Amino acid sequence: MPPAINLKIVTNNVGWSVLSKISTFGLKFVTVPILARILSPQEFGVVAVAQTVVMFLTMIGSAGLAASLVLQREEDMETVHSVFWANLAMAGLMGAGLYLWADLFAGLLGAAEAAYLLKIMALLIPIQLCGDVAYSLLARRMAFDKDAAWSVTSESIGAISAVGLALLGWGIWALVAQLFISALVRLAGLFYATRYRPHLVLSLGKLSRLAKFSLGITGSEIFNFITFQSPLVIVSRYLGLADAGAYSAANRFSSIPNQVVLSALMGVLFPAFSQMNDDRERRTHALMLSTQVSTVFLAPMMFGIWAIAEPGMLLIFGQQWAYAWPVLGLLALSKGIMSPCGTFIPYLKGAGQSTVLWWVAVFRAALVYGCVSYGAMTGGLVEAMIWLCIANAITLVFYSWAVFRSSGTAFLPGFYATSRPMVTAVIMALAVRFLLDHIKHDLPGAAMQVIVGSLAGGLIYAVLFVLTERALLRKLLQLARDRRVAASGL
């Protein structure tokens, strides 16, 4: 039986998860620019395209079965073992298929030169899928401290290895080695942390009972994957590997705030929401509060990157990537637009609303694919990113409507409350951009521009937050006091 959910458990686990993400993406903050200065945009592009295929097949191979374990009231080991072997069988099939048809996949993606990498990276699929069950056990036990420890360890070893190998002249193989080393260390760590050992048990009846939810989750994840990865495929196919490399490098960096805050929240909120199914009012309240808080943290980060994208790209990635600063800014802008939607996926998963999740994912994938394709074919990389922003703005409204409708929340008040911090962040970003445009010639270099822009943005947003979010601030302070009282036993 998973532990009873309360504020202390949720905040502790979010804290561990955020710490893990800060550590791992802090490494990326350091290592990605180093690798970008050593390797070429073409090398980044080839690995990014190959990794996209592997991620897609890995997601299909899991069939959502491991996620469904989190919703189970009891930790039935017969079900757990059955899911493990089902995942492993699918992993074998996916890996073999990728190896055999690597040339076909690479050709379809417009990167025929990546075929040899696909054959090698096919081995990543069983490595990654074998750890899904162990991770789900940690999630349902709310043991994110153990997951955090092994995430940091695996990413650290992989990142350090990649930089070392790149400096030794391994080129593209440094990036490939990073993926394998991180995956293997994490797999070993998950099995060690859970003490899980697979037994030769397979119950088709147990698997069939998970099918409805898992298929809905799989369908939504397939279309979410299309949403997130189709821009890279479109850029590679229509604009070439150099632009794909520029997109990949900018996307890696602009994704760091999202992946630090959002992925940490999503991992913890899914099991938390799943244990509130008997209390709809409590679950709806948790949805609104978590959405407001995540937007307060995410929106200023993403719009702040947009504001300092020009000096930031030069400072972090170097002169050879400086031309791509509009791409970095627009990618950050597109992610900032979606910041109020950060908690919607774990809410719908935890509430068992996989059908709603599936339809929203289909709508968003079609919209993003169509808009980005139009931009790439009629303009170029920058135009494609502008159309990505437009697609995300439309998605924000539709996604919010669908989630608020399923939770019984009035759309307009809910949309206003959750989007207000984003509007505040937009005002802050515009002010910073205006400031830098007028004083950048008086600042000595890109580093000083980034520092001044960041400090000014933080100050402006803090003032605007206090002025516009007093009710939320009072609520958070009250929750903090309640937590301290509960911890002291008074």
Tab-separated table of C-alpha atoms in Angstrom:
chain	number	residue	atom	x	y	z
A	1	MET	CA	0.000	0.000	0.000
A	2	PRO	CA	1.485	3.392	-0.957
A	3	PRO	CA	1.957	5.943	1.843
A	4	ALA	CA	-0.949	8.269	2.654
A	5	ILE	CA	-0.539	11.517	0.750
A	6	ASN	CA	-0.135	14.728	2.732
A	7	LEU	CA	1.562	18.087	2.211
A	8	LYS	CA	4.779	17.008	3.933
A	9	ILE	CA	5.203	13.891	1.772
A	10	VAL	CA	4.463	15.776	-1.454
A	11	THR	CA	6.770	18.715	-0.690
A	12	ASN	CA	9.591	16.456	0.490
A	13	ASN	CA	9.394	14.367	-2.663
A	14	VAL	CA	9.104	17.422	-4.905
A	15	GLY	CA	12.159	18.794	-3.128
A	16	TRP	CA	14.171	15.649	-3.800
A	17	SER	CA	12.990	15.506	-7.382
A	18	VAL	CA	13.800	19.169	-8.020
A	19	LEU	CA	17.214	18.725	-6.407
A	20	SER	CA	17.849	15.807	-8.742
A	21	LYS	CA	16.826	17.801	-11.799
A	22	ILE	CA	18.820	20.862	-10.743
A	23	SER	CA	21.900	18.702	-10.324
A	24	THR	CA	21.545	16.806	-13.593
A	25	PHE	CA	20.627	19.819	-15.658
A	26	GLY	CA	23.264	21.883	-13.923
A	27	LEU	CA	25.641	19.369	-15.439
A	28	LYS	CA	24.011	19.888	-18.825
A	29	PHE	CA	24.314	23.641	-18.369
A	30	VAL	CA	28.056	23.107	-18.132
A	31	THR	CA	28.628	20.146	-20.432
A	32	VAL	CA	26.346	21.043	-23.364
A	33	PRO	CA	28.181	24.316	-24.069
A	34	ILE	CA	31.535	22.525	-23.705
A	35	LEU	CA	30.476	19.812	-26.140
A	36	ALA	CA	28.994	22.443	-28.471
A	37	ARG	CA	32.387	24.147	-28.657
A	38	ILE	CA	34.193	20.866	-29.361
A	39	LEU	CA	31.702	19.214	-31.712
A	40	SER	CA	30.036	20.533	-34.848
A	41	PRO	CA	26.327	21.307	-35.416
A	42	GLN	CA	26.212	18.358	-37.861
A	43	GLU	CA	27.435	15.940	-35.146
A	44	PHE	CA	24.816	17.219	-32.716
A	45	GLY	CA	22.180	16.886	-35.427
A	46	VAL	CA	23.021	13.280	-36.312
A	47	VAL	CA	22.910	12.098	-32.688
A	48	ALA	CA	19.734	14.091	-32.010
A	49	VAL	CA	17.934	12.476	-34.944
A	50	ALA	CA	19.055	8.972	-33.936
A	51	GLN	CA	18.066	9.569	-30.324
A	52	THR	CA	14.616	10.710	-31.447
A	53	VAL	CA	13.919	7.328	-33.049
A	54	VAL	CA	15.148	5.437	-29.989
A	55	MET	CA	13.012	7.531	-27.636
A	56	PHE	CA	9.944	6.993	-29.786
A	57	LEU	CA	10.326	3.209	-29.915
A	58	THR	CA	11.110	3.049	-26.198
A	59	MET	CA	7.900	4.899	-25.439
A	60	ILE	CA	5.832	2.555	-27.613
A	61	GLY	CA	7.543	-0.487	-26.152
A	62	SER	CA	6.483	0.334	-22.592
A	63	ALA	CA	2.802	0.425	-23.722
A	64	GLY	CA	1.997	2.492	-20.617
A	65	LEU	CA	2.034	-0.676	-18.509
A	66	ALA	CA	4.651	0.503	-16.019
A	67	ALA	CA	2.739	3.756	-15.421
A	68	SER	CA	-0.421	1.786	-14.655
A	69	LEU	CA	1.371	0.136	-11.714
A	70	VAL	CA	1.294	3.505	-9.921
A	71	LEU	CA	-2.525	3.454	-9.878
A	72	GLN	CA	-2.765	-0.004	-8.289
A	73	ARG	CA	-4.026	0.035	-4.703
A	74	GLU	CA	-1.819	-2.883	-3.724
A	75	GLU	CA	1.692	-3.778	-4.851
A	76	ASP	CA	0.797	-7.107	-6.430
A	77	MET	CA	4.112	-8.727	-7.380
A	78	GLU	CA	2.489	-11.075	-9.909
A	79	THR	CA	1.338	-7.998	-11.815
A	80	VAL	CA	4.733	-6.323	-11.405
A	81	HIS	CA	6.609	-9.342	-12.795
A	82	SER	CA	4.148	-9.659	-15.666
A	83	VAL	CA	4.682	-6.020	-16.639
A	84	PHE	CA	8.454	-6.468	-16.513
A	85	TRP	CA	8.448	-9.415	-18.913
A	86	ALA	CA	5.935	-7.736	-21.227
A	87	ASN	CA	8.179	-4.670	-21.357
A	88	LEU	CA	11.261	-6.777	-22.012
A	89	ALA	CA	9.565	-8.689	-24.835
A	90	MET	CA	8.474	-5.447	-26.483
A	91	ALA	CA	11.956	-4.001	-26.014
A	92	GLY	CA	13.483	-6.953	-27.842
A	93	LEU	CA	11.067	-6.584	-30.735
A	94	MET	CA	11.586	-2.831	-30.975
A	95	GLY	CA	15.367	-3.103	-30.797
A	96	ALA	CA	15.475	-5.809	-33.466
A	97	GLY	CA	13.139	-3.839	-35.718
A	98	LEU	CA	15.236	-0.693	-35.410
A	99	TYR	CA	18.422	-2.611	-36.220
A	100	LEU	CA	16.926	-4.278	-39.280
A	101	TRP	CA	15.236	-1.169	-40.680
A	102	ALA	CA	17.743	1.466	-39.588
A	103	ASP	CA	18.331	2.625	-43.165
A	104	LEU	CA	14.600	3.067	-43.724
A	105	PHE	CA	14.110	5.074	-40.512
A	106	ALA	CA	17.099	7.289	-41.233
A	107	GLY	CA	15.878	7.944	-44.761
A	108	LEU	CA	12.401	8.874	-43.595
A	109	LEU	CA	13.919	11.386	-41.195
A	110	GLY	CA	16.031	12.952	-43.910
A	111	ALA	CA	19.280	11.863	-42.235
A	112	ALA	CA	20.541	8.832	-44.125
A	113	GLU	CA	23.985	9.289	-42.567
A	114	ALA	CA	22.510	8.460	-39.146
A	115	ALA	CA	21.631	4.859	-40.078
A	116	TYR	CA	24.777	3.335	-38.587
A	117	LEU	CA	24.099	5.109	-35.288
A	118	LEU	CA	20.552	3.773	-35.200
A	119	LYS	CA	21.858	0.201	-35.356
A	120	ILE	CA	24.106	0.797	-32.381
A	121	MET	CA	21.583	2.809	-30.365
A	122	ALA	CA	18.957	0.080	-30.827
A	123	LEU	CA	20.619	-1.511	-27.781
A	124	LEU	CA	19.434	1.418	-25.674
A	125	ILE	CA	15.811	0.311	-25.959
A	126	PRO	CA	15.982	-2.804	-23.713
A	127	ILE	CA	18.319	-1.002	-21.297
A	128	GLN	CA	15.814	1.807	-20.798
A	129	LEU	CA	12.654	-0.307	-20.742
A	130	CYS	CA	14.036	-2.741	-18.174
A	131	GLY	CA	14.147	0.081	-15.645
A	132	ASP	CA	10.539	1.248	-16.098
A	133	VAL	CA	9.057	-1.193	-13.587
A	134	ALA	CA	11.621	-0.359	-10.908
A	135	TYR	CA	10.986	3.378	-11.380
A	136	SER	CA	7.211	2.853	-11.079
A	137	LEU	CA	7.746	1.009	-7.795
A	138	LEU	CA	9.736	3.947	-6.439
A	139	ALA	CA	7.037	6.367	-7.627
A	140	ARG	CA	4.138	4.514	-5.990
A	141	ARG	CA	6.200	4.272	-2.776
A	142	MET	CA	6.918	8.034	-3.035
A	143	ALA	CA	10.635	7.242	-2.684
A	144	PHE	CA	11.892	10.011	-4.933
A	145	ASP	CA	14.943	10.557	-2.754
A	146	LYS	CA	16.355	7.255	-4.029
A	147	ASP	CA	15.447	8.067	-7.613
A	148	ALA	CA	17.098	11.477	-7.216
A	149	ALA	CA	20.331	9.947	-5.969
A	150	TRP	CA	20.638	7.556	-8.884
A	151	SER	CA	19.551	10.117	-11.462
A	152	VAL	CA	22.304	12.478	-10.351
A	153	THR	CA	24.855	9.668	-10.254
A	154	SER	CA	24.026	8.314	-13.708
A	155	GLU	CA	23.849	11.719	-15.396
A	156	SER	CA	27.065	12.874	-13.737
A	157	ILE	CA	29.027	9.841	-14.836
A	158	GLY	CA	27.616	10.067	-18.348
A	159	ALA	CA	28.245	13.806	-18.726
A	160	ILE	CA	31.794	13.666	-17.374
A	161	SER	CA	32.562	10.712	-19.631
A	162	ALA	CA	31.201	12.569	-22.679
A	163	VAL	CA	33.340	15.647	-22.068
A	164	GLY	CA	36.415	13.533	-21.432
A	165	LEU	CA	35.917	11.479	-24.584
A	166	ALA	CA	35.208	14.600	-26.657
A	167	LEU	CA	38.460	16.164	-25.458
A	168	LEU	CA	40.251	12.953	-26.434
A	169	GLY	CA	38.934	13.357	-29.983
A	170	TRP	CA	36.144	10.774	-30.005
A	171	GLY	CA	33.821	13.220	-31.758
A	172	ILE	CA	30.303	11.935	-32.224
A	173	TRP	CA	31.030	8.802	-30.183
A	174	ALA	CA	31.362	10.929	-27.061
A	175	LEU	CA	27.653	11.756	-27.305
A	176	VAL	CA	26.730	8.125	-27.965
A	177	ALA	CA	28.828	6.929	-25.027
A	178	GLN	CA	27.102	9.424	-22.758
A	179	LEU	CA	23.695	7.912	-23.535
A	180	PHE	CA	24.812	4.332	-22.892
A	181	ILE	CA	26.774	5.056	-19.725
A	182	SER	CA	23.949	7.074	-18.156
A	183	ALA	CA	21.344	4.445	-19.061
A	184	LEU	CA	23.354	1.530	-17.644
A	185	VAL	CA	24.202	3.254	-14.374
A	186	ARG	CA	20.592	4.327	-13.871
A	187	LEU	CA	19.301	0.822	-14.605
A	188	ALA	CA	21.615	-0.715	-12.017
A	189	GLY	CA	20.704	1.995	-9.513
A	190	LEU	CA	16.937	1.517	-9.869
A	191	PHE	CA	17.184	-2.222	-9.276
A	192	TYR	CA	19.422	-1.639	-6.273
A	193	ALA	CA	17.119	1.035	-4.786
A	194	THR	CA	13.926	-1.028	-5.111
A	195	ARG	CA	15.473	-4.407	-4.308
A	196	TYR	CA	13.308	-5.621	-7.171
A	197	ARG	CA	14.313	-8.924	-8.748
A	198	PRO	CA	12.243	-10.244	-11.690
A	199	HIS	CA	10.709	-13.698	-11.247
A	200	LEU	CA	9.616	-15.849	-14.145
A	201	VAL	CA	5.909	-15.048	-13.733
A	202	LEU	CA	3.599	-13.908	-16.528
A	203	SER	CA	-0.153	-13.456	-16.093
A	204	LEU	CA	-2.028	-12.399	-19.208
A	205	GLY	CA	-5.112	-11.799	-17.079
A	206	LYS	CA	-3.244	-9.271	-14.932
A	207	LEU	CA	-1.930	-7.508	-18.026
A	208	SER	CA	-5.363	-7.361	-19.653
A	209	ARG	CA	-6.786	-5.534	-16.625
A	210	LEU	CA	-4.216	-2.797	-17.142
A	211	ALA	CA	-4.849	-2.576	-20.880
A	212	LYS	CA	-7.471	0.179	-21.072
A	213	PHE	CA	-5.568	2.721	-19.035
A	214	SER	CA	-2.165	1.765	-20.436
A	215	LEU	CA	-3.331	1.981	-24.063
A	216	GLY	CA	-4.779	5.439	-23.452
A	217	ILE	CA	-1.520	6.557	-21.869
A	218	THR	CA	0.513	5.039	-24.689
A	219	GLY	CA	-1.603	6.750	-27.321
A	220	SER	CA	-1.228	10.122	-25.621
A	221	GLU	CA	2.519	9.657	-25.170
A	222	ILE	CA	2.937	8.773	-28.842
A	223	PHE	CA	1.262	12.009	-29.871
A	224	ASN	CA	3.086	13.976	-27.175
A	225	PHE	CA	6.299	12.547	-28.559
A	226	ILE	CA	5.290	13.686	-32.037
A	227	THR	CA	4.620	17.128	-30.599
A	228	PHE	CA	8.027	17.418	-28.945
A	229	GLN	CA	10.159	15.675	-31.554
A	230	SER	CA	8.474	16.520	-34.867
A	231	PRO	CA	10.078	19.987	-35.052
A	232	LEU	CA	13.525	18.354	-35.088
A	233	VAL	CA	12.461	15.874	-37.768
A	234	ILE	CA	10.868	18.627	-39.859
A	235	VAL	CA	13.939	20.847	-39.554
A	236	SER	CA	16.257	17.964	-40.432
A	237	ARG	CA	14.161	16.921	-43.420
A	238	TYR	CA	13.464	20.341	-44.948
A	239	LEU	CA	16.339	22.517	-43.736
A	240	GLY	CA	19.285	20.119	-43.261
A	241	LEU	CA	21.396	18.715	-40.441
A	242	ALA	CA	23.149	22.014	-39.682
A	243	ASP	CA	19.835	23.667	-38.820
A	244	ALA	CA	18.823	20.486	-36.976
A	245	GLY	CA	21.984	20.810	-34.890
A	246	ALA	CA	21.240	24.469	-34.150
A	247	TYR	CA	17.692	23.551	-33.145
A	248	SER	CA	18.927	20.657	-30.986
A	249	ALA	CA	21.507	22.748	-29.117
A	250	ALA	CA	19.036	25.608	-28.507
A	251	ASN	CA	16.306	23.178	-27.489
A	252	ARG	CA	18.567	21.396	-25.011
A	253	PHE	CA	19.355	24.636	-23.252
A	254	SER	CA	15.875	26.159	-23.382
A	255	SER	CA	14.429	22.901	-21.990
A	256	ILE	CA	16.504	23.000	-18.813
A	257	PRO	CA	14.060	25.121	-16.713
A	258	ASN	CA	11.114	23.017	-17.890
A	259	GLN	CA	12.879	19.775	-17.151
A	260	VAL	CA	14.154	20.919	-13.763
A	261	VAL	CA	10.816	22.161	-12.422
A	262	LEU	CA	8.203	20.495	-14.586
A	263	SER	CA	9.545	16.968	-14.851
A	264	ALA	CA	10.168	16.964	-11.101
A	265	LEU	CA	6.592	18.031	-10.408
A	266	MET	CA	5.079	15.616	-12.939
A	267	GLY	CA	6.834	12.615	-11.444
A	268	VAL	CA	5.585	13.362	-7.929
A	269	LEU	CA	2.123	14.707	-8.783
A	270	PHE	CA	1.070	11.629	-10.769
A	271	PRO	CA	1.091	9.252	-7.769
A	272	ALA	CA	-0.197	12.062	-5.532
A	273	PHE	CA	-3.236	12.750	-7.729
A	274	SER	CA	-3.865	9.022	-8.129
A	275	GLN	CA	-4.412	8.705	-4.368
A	276	MET	CA	-7.027	11.501	-4.344
A	277	ASN	CA	-9.543	9.705	-6.559
A	278	ASP	CA	-11.976	9.380	-3.665
A	279	ASP	CA	-11.898	13.123	-2.927
A	280	ARG	CA	-12.625	15.114	-6.093
A	281	GLU	CA	-12.770	18.474	-4.325
A	282	ARG	CA	-9.342	17.961	-2.791
A	283	ARG	CA	-7.921	16.834	-6.144
A	284	THR	CA	-9.338	19.890	-7.945
A	285	HIS	CA	-7.921	22.210	-5.288
A	286	ALA	CA	-4.533	20.498	-5.629
A	287	LEU	CA	-4.699	20.917	-9.424
A	288	MET	CA	-5.306	24.680	-9.228
A	289	LEU	CA	-2.685	25.288	-6.574
A	290	SER	CA	0.022	23.185	-8.237
A	291	THR	CA	-0.713	24.791	-11.617
A	292	GLN	CA	-0.415	28.308	-10.216
A	293	VAL	CA	2.797	27.506	-8.351
A	294	SER	CA	4.449	25.775	-11.307
A	295	THR	CA	3.561	28.720	-13.586
A	296	VAL	CA	4.996	31.167	-11.064
A	297	PHE	CA	8.343	29.367	-11.265
A	298	LEU	CA	8.412	28.317	-14.923
A	299	ALA	CA	7.051	31.333	-16.769
A	300	PRO	CA	9.693	33.875	-15.650
A	301	MET	CA	12.477	31.416	-16.442
A	302	MET	CA	11.255	30.759	-19.976
A	303	PHE	CA	10.339	34.331	-20.884
A	304	GLY	CA	13.542	35.472	-19.196
A	305	ILE	CA	15.561	33.275	-21.568
A	306	TRP	CA	13.721	34.912	-24.458
A	307	ALA	CA	14.693	38.339	-23.130
A	308	ILE	CA	18.436	37.563	-22.921
A	309	ALA	CA	18.656	35.075	-25.802
A	310	GLU	CA	21.029	37.140	-27.977
A	311	PRO	CA	23.874	37.622	-25.468
A	312	GLY	CA	23.066	34.268	-23.866
A	313	MET	CA	23.606	32.271	-27.042
A	314	LEU	CA	26.955	33.942	-27.666
A	315	LEU	CA	28.105	33.530	-24.077
A	316	ILE	CA	27.081	29.907	-23.589
A	317	PHE	CA	27.562	28.284	-26.983
A	318	GLY	CA	30.244	30.407	-28.573
A	319	GLN	CA	30.624	32.406	-31.772
A	320	GLN	CA	29.887	29.501	-34.148
A	321	TRP	CA	26.356	29.260	-32.710
A	322	ALA	CA	25.684	32.991	-32.304
A	323	TYR	CA	23.558	33.121	-35.466
A	324	ALA	CA	20.983	30.837	-33.820
A	325	TRP	CA	20.020	33.204	-30.981
A	326	PRO	CA	16.517	33.856	-32.422
A	327	VAL	CA	15.934	30.088	-32.344
A	328	LEU	CA	16.859	29.940	-28.657
A	329	GLY	CA	14.599	32.882	-27.876
A	330	LEU	CA	11.606	31.554	-29.799
A	331	LEU	CA	11.961	28.058	-28.329
A	332	ALA	CA	11.983	29.554	-24.834
A	333	LEU	CA	8.953	31.653	-25.778
A	334	SER	CA	7.064	28.593	-27.043
A	335	LYS	CA	7.755	26.735	-23.811
A	336	GLY	CA	6.806	29.756	-21.718
A	337	ILE	CA	3.412	29.913	-23.415
A	338	MET	CA	2.742	26.349	-22.274
A	339	SER	CA	3.876	26.905	-18.664
A	340	PRO	CA	0.310	26.874	-17.215
A	341	CYS	CA	-0.175	23.370	-18.677
A	342	GLY	CA	2.681	21.803	-16.738
A	343	THR	CA	0.524	19.924	-14.228
A	344	PHE	CA	-2.214	18.832	-16.631
A	345	ILE	CA	-0.629	15.527	-17.701
A	346	PRO	CA	-0.081	14.160	-14.158
A	347	TYR	CA	-3.577	15.329	-13.195
A	348	LEU	CA	-5.270	13.523	-16.080
A	349	LYS	CA	-3.139	10.413	-15.543
A	350	GLY	CA	-3.763	10.375	-11.806
A	351	ALA	CA	-7.499	10.917	-12.312
A	352	GLY	CA	-7.651	8.029	-14.792
A	353	GLN	CA	-8.703	10.416	-17.595
A	354	SER	CA	-6.539	8.783	-20.262
A	355	THR	CA	-9.174	9.419	-22.963
A	356	VAL	CA	-9.085	13.187	-22.413
A	357	LEU	CA	-5.295	13.038	-22.362
A	358	TRP	CA	-5.296	11.139	-25.659
A	359	TRP	CA	-7.562	13.592	-27.492
A	360	VAL	CA	-5.652	16.623	-26.304
A	361	ALA	CA	-2.384	14.988	-27.369
A	362	VAL	CA	-3.788	14.239	-30.841
A	363	PHE	CA	-4.980	17.820	-31.271
A	364	ARG	CA	-1.660	19.300	-30.165
A	365	ALA	CA	0.473	16.961	-32.265
A	366	ALA	CA	-1.492	17.707	-35.440
A	367	LEU	CA	-1.383	21.440	-34.766
A	368	VAL	CA	2.358	21.561	-34.017
A	369	TYR	CA	3.276	19.351	-36.959
A	370	GLY	CA	1.180	21.389	-39.372
A	371	CYS	CA	2.342	24.793	-38.136
A	372	VAL	CA	6.045	23.960	-37.945
A	373	SER	CA	5.974	22.274	-41.357
A	374	TYR	CA	4.324	25.338	-42.875
A	375	GLY	CA	6.926	27.623	-41.320
A	376	ALA	CA	9.858	25.465	-42.463
A	377	MET	CA	8.599	25.084	-46.017
A	378	THR	CA	7.616	28.724	-46.554
A	379	GLY	CA	10.421	30.403	-44.633
A	380	GLY	CA	13.199	28.825	-42.625
A	381	LEU	CA	14.198	27.842	-39.108
A	382	VAL	CA	13.138	31.107	-37.479
A	383	GLU	CA	9.753	31.085	-39.234
A	384	ALA	CA	9.207	27.487	-38.131
A	385	MET	CA	9.818	28.496	-34.512
A	386	ILE	CA	7.402	31.437	-34.819
A	387	TRP	CA	4.699	29.041	-35.978
A	388	LEU	CA	5.547	26.723	-33.074
A	389	CYS	CA	4.740	29.618	-30.727
A	390	ILE	CA	1.410	30.151	-32.489
A	391	ALA	CA	0.556	26.449	-32.202
A	392	ASN	CA	1.345	26.465	-28.472
A	393	ALA	CA	-0.816	29.542	-27.864
A	394	ILE	CA	-3.800	27.774	-29.430
A	395	THR	CA	-2.992	24.603	-27.488
A	396	LEU	CA	-2.894	26.512	-24.190
A	397	VAL	CA	-6.530	27.569	-24.558
A	398	PHE	CA	-7.796	24.172	-25.740
A	399	TYR	CA	-5.808	22.189	-23.159
A	400	SER	CA	-6.980	24.408	-20.298
A	401	TRP	CA	-10.601	24.084	-21.405
A	402	ALA	CA	-10.375	20.278	-21.587
A	403	VAL	CA	-8.747	19.893	-18.163
A	404	PHE	CA	-10.972	22.375	-16.349
A	405	ARG	CA	-14.029	20.733	-17.887
A	406	SER	CA	-12.935	17.281	-16.677
A	407	SER	CA	-12.222	18.628	-13.176
A	408	GLY	CA	-15.497	20.562	-12.895
A	409	THR	CA	-13.758	23.956	-12.787
A	410	ALA	CA	-15.285	27.008	-14.497
A	411	PHE	CA	-13.098	27.750	-17.525
A	412	LEU	CA	-12.711	31.538	-17.461
A	413	PRO	CA	-11.910	31.915	-13.725
A	414	GLY	CA	-9.603	28.900	-13.861
A	415	PHE	CA	-7.835	30.083	-17.002
A	416	TYR	CA	-7.389	33.577	-15.576
A	417	ALA	CA	-5.957	32.317	-12.264
A	418	THR	CA	-3.492	29.883	-13.825
A	419	SER	CA	-2.383	32.157	-16.692
A	420	ARG	CA	-1.952	35.354	-14.680
A	421	PRO	CA	1.647	34.558	-13.605
A	422	MET	CA	2.488	33.970	-17.275
A	423	VAL	CA	1.173	37.401	-18.238
A	424	THR	CA	3.272	38.886	-15.432
A	425	ALA	CA	6.331	37.098	-16.839
A	426	VAL	CA	5.618	38.467	-20.317
A	427	ILE	CA	5.572	42.026	-18.964
A	428	MET	CA	8.845	41.374	-17.142
A	429	ALA	CA	10.501	39.942	-20.268
A	430	LEU	CA	9.433	42.873	-22.429
A	431	ALA	CA	10.830	45.295	-19.854
A	432	VAL	CA	14.180	43.444	-19.768
A	433	ARG	CA	14.375	43.300	-23.558
A	434	PHE	CA	13.659	47.049	-23.757
A	435	LEU	CA	16.311	47.739	-21.122
A	436	LEU	CA	19.008	45.658	-22.832
A	437	ASP	CA	18.295	47.167	-26.236
A	438	HIS	CA	19.011	50.615	-24.801
A	439	ILE	CA	22.047	49.898	-22.612
A	440	LYS	CA	23.787	46.902	-24.246
A	441	HIS	CA	26.303	49.131	-26.028
A	442	ASP	CA	27.413	50.460	-22.646
A	443	LEU	CA	27.902	46.963	-21.171
A	444	PRO	CA	31.286	45.230	-21.644
A	445	GLY	CA	30.417	41.966	-23.383
A	446	ALA	CA	27.735	39.327	-23.473
A	447	ALA	CA	28.386	38.104	-19.925
A	448	MET	CA	27.580	41.491	-18.402
A	449	GLN	CA	24.439	41.766	-20.530
A	450	VAL	CA	23.237	38.386	-19.261
A	451	ILE	CA	23.989	39.325	-15.635
A	452	VAL	CA	22.286	42.717	-15.835
A	453	GLY	CA	19.291	41.264	-17.702
A	454	SER	CA	18.885	38.418	-15.205
A	455	LEU	CA	19.106	40.676	-12.143
A	456	ALA	CA	16.718	43.215	-13.619
A	457	GLY	CA	14.268	40.478	-14.620
A	458	GLY	CA	14.328	38.905	-11.166
A	459	LEU	CA	13.681	42.239	-9.458
A	460	ILE	CA	10.886	43.263	-11.837
A	461	TYR	CA	9.141	39.888	-11.572
A	462	ALA	CA	9.379	39.852	-7.776
A	463	VAL	CA	7.667	43.246	-7.563
A	464	LEU	CA	4.975	42.270	-10.061
A	465	PHE	CA	4.398	38.937	-8.287
A	466	VAL	CA	3.781	40.629	-4.933
A	467	LEU	CA	1.379	43.075	-6.588
A	468	THR	CA	-0.610	40.503	-8.592
A	469	GLU	CA	-0.455	37.264	-6.569
A	470	ARG	CA	-1.101	38.330	-2.979
A	471	ALA	CA	-3.845	35.726	-2.512
A	472	LEU	CA	-1.573	32.927	-3.736
A	473	LEU	CA	1.269	34.199	-1.554
A	474	ARG	CA	-0.974	34.180	1.525
A	475	LYS	CA	-2.108	30.651	0.710
A	476	LEU	CA	1.482	29.418	0.349
A	477	LEU	CA	2.523	31.067	3.609
A	478	GLN	CA	-0.427	29.437	5.391
A	479	LEU	CA	0.496	26.031	3.971
A	480	ALA	CA	4.066	26.527	5.148
A	481	ARG	CA	2.832	27.376	8.670
A	482	ASP	CA	0.521	24.343	8.685
A	483	ARG	CA	3.408	22.125	7.640
A	484	ARG	CA	5.625	23.434	10.441
A	485	VAL	CA	2.864	22.907	12.986
A	486	ALA	CA	2.258	19.342	11.741
A	487	ALA	CA	5.976	18.586	11.862
A	488	SER	CA	6.259	19.838	15.445
A	489	GLY	CA	3.296	17.679	16.533
A	490	LEU	CA	1.351	20.624	17.990
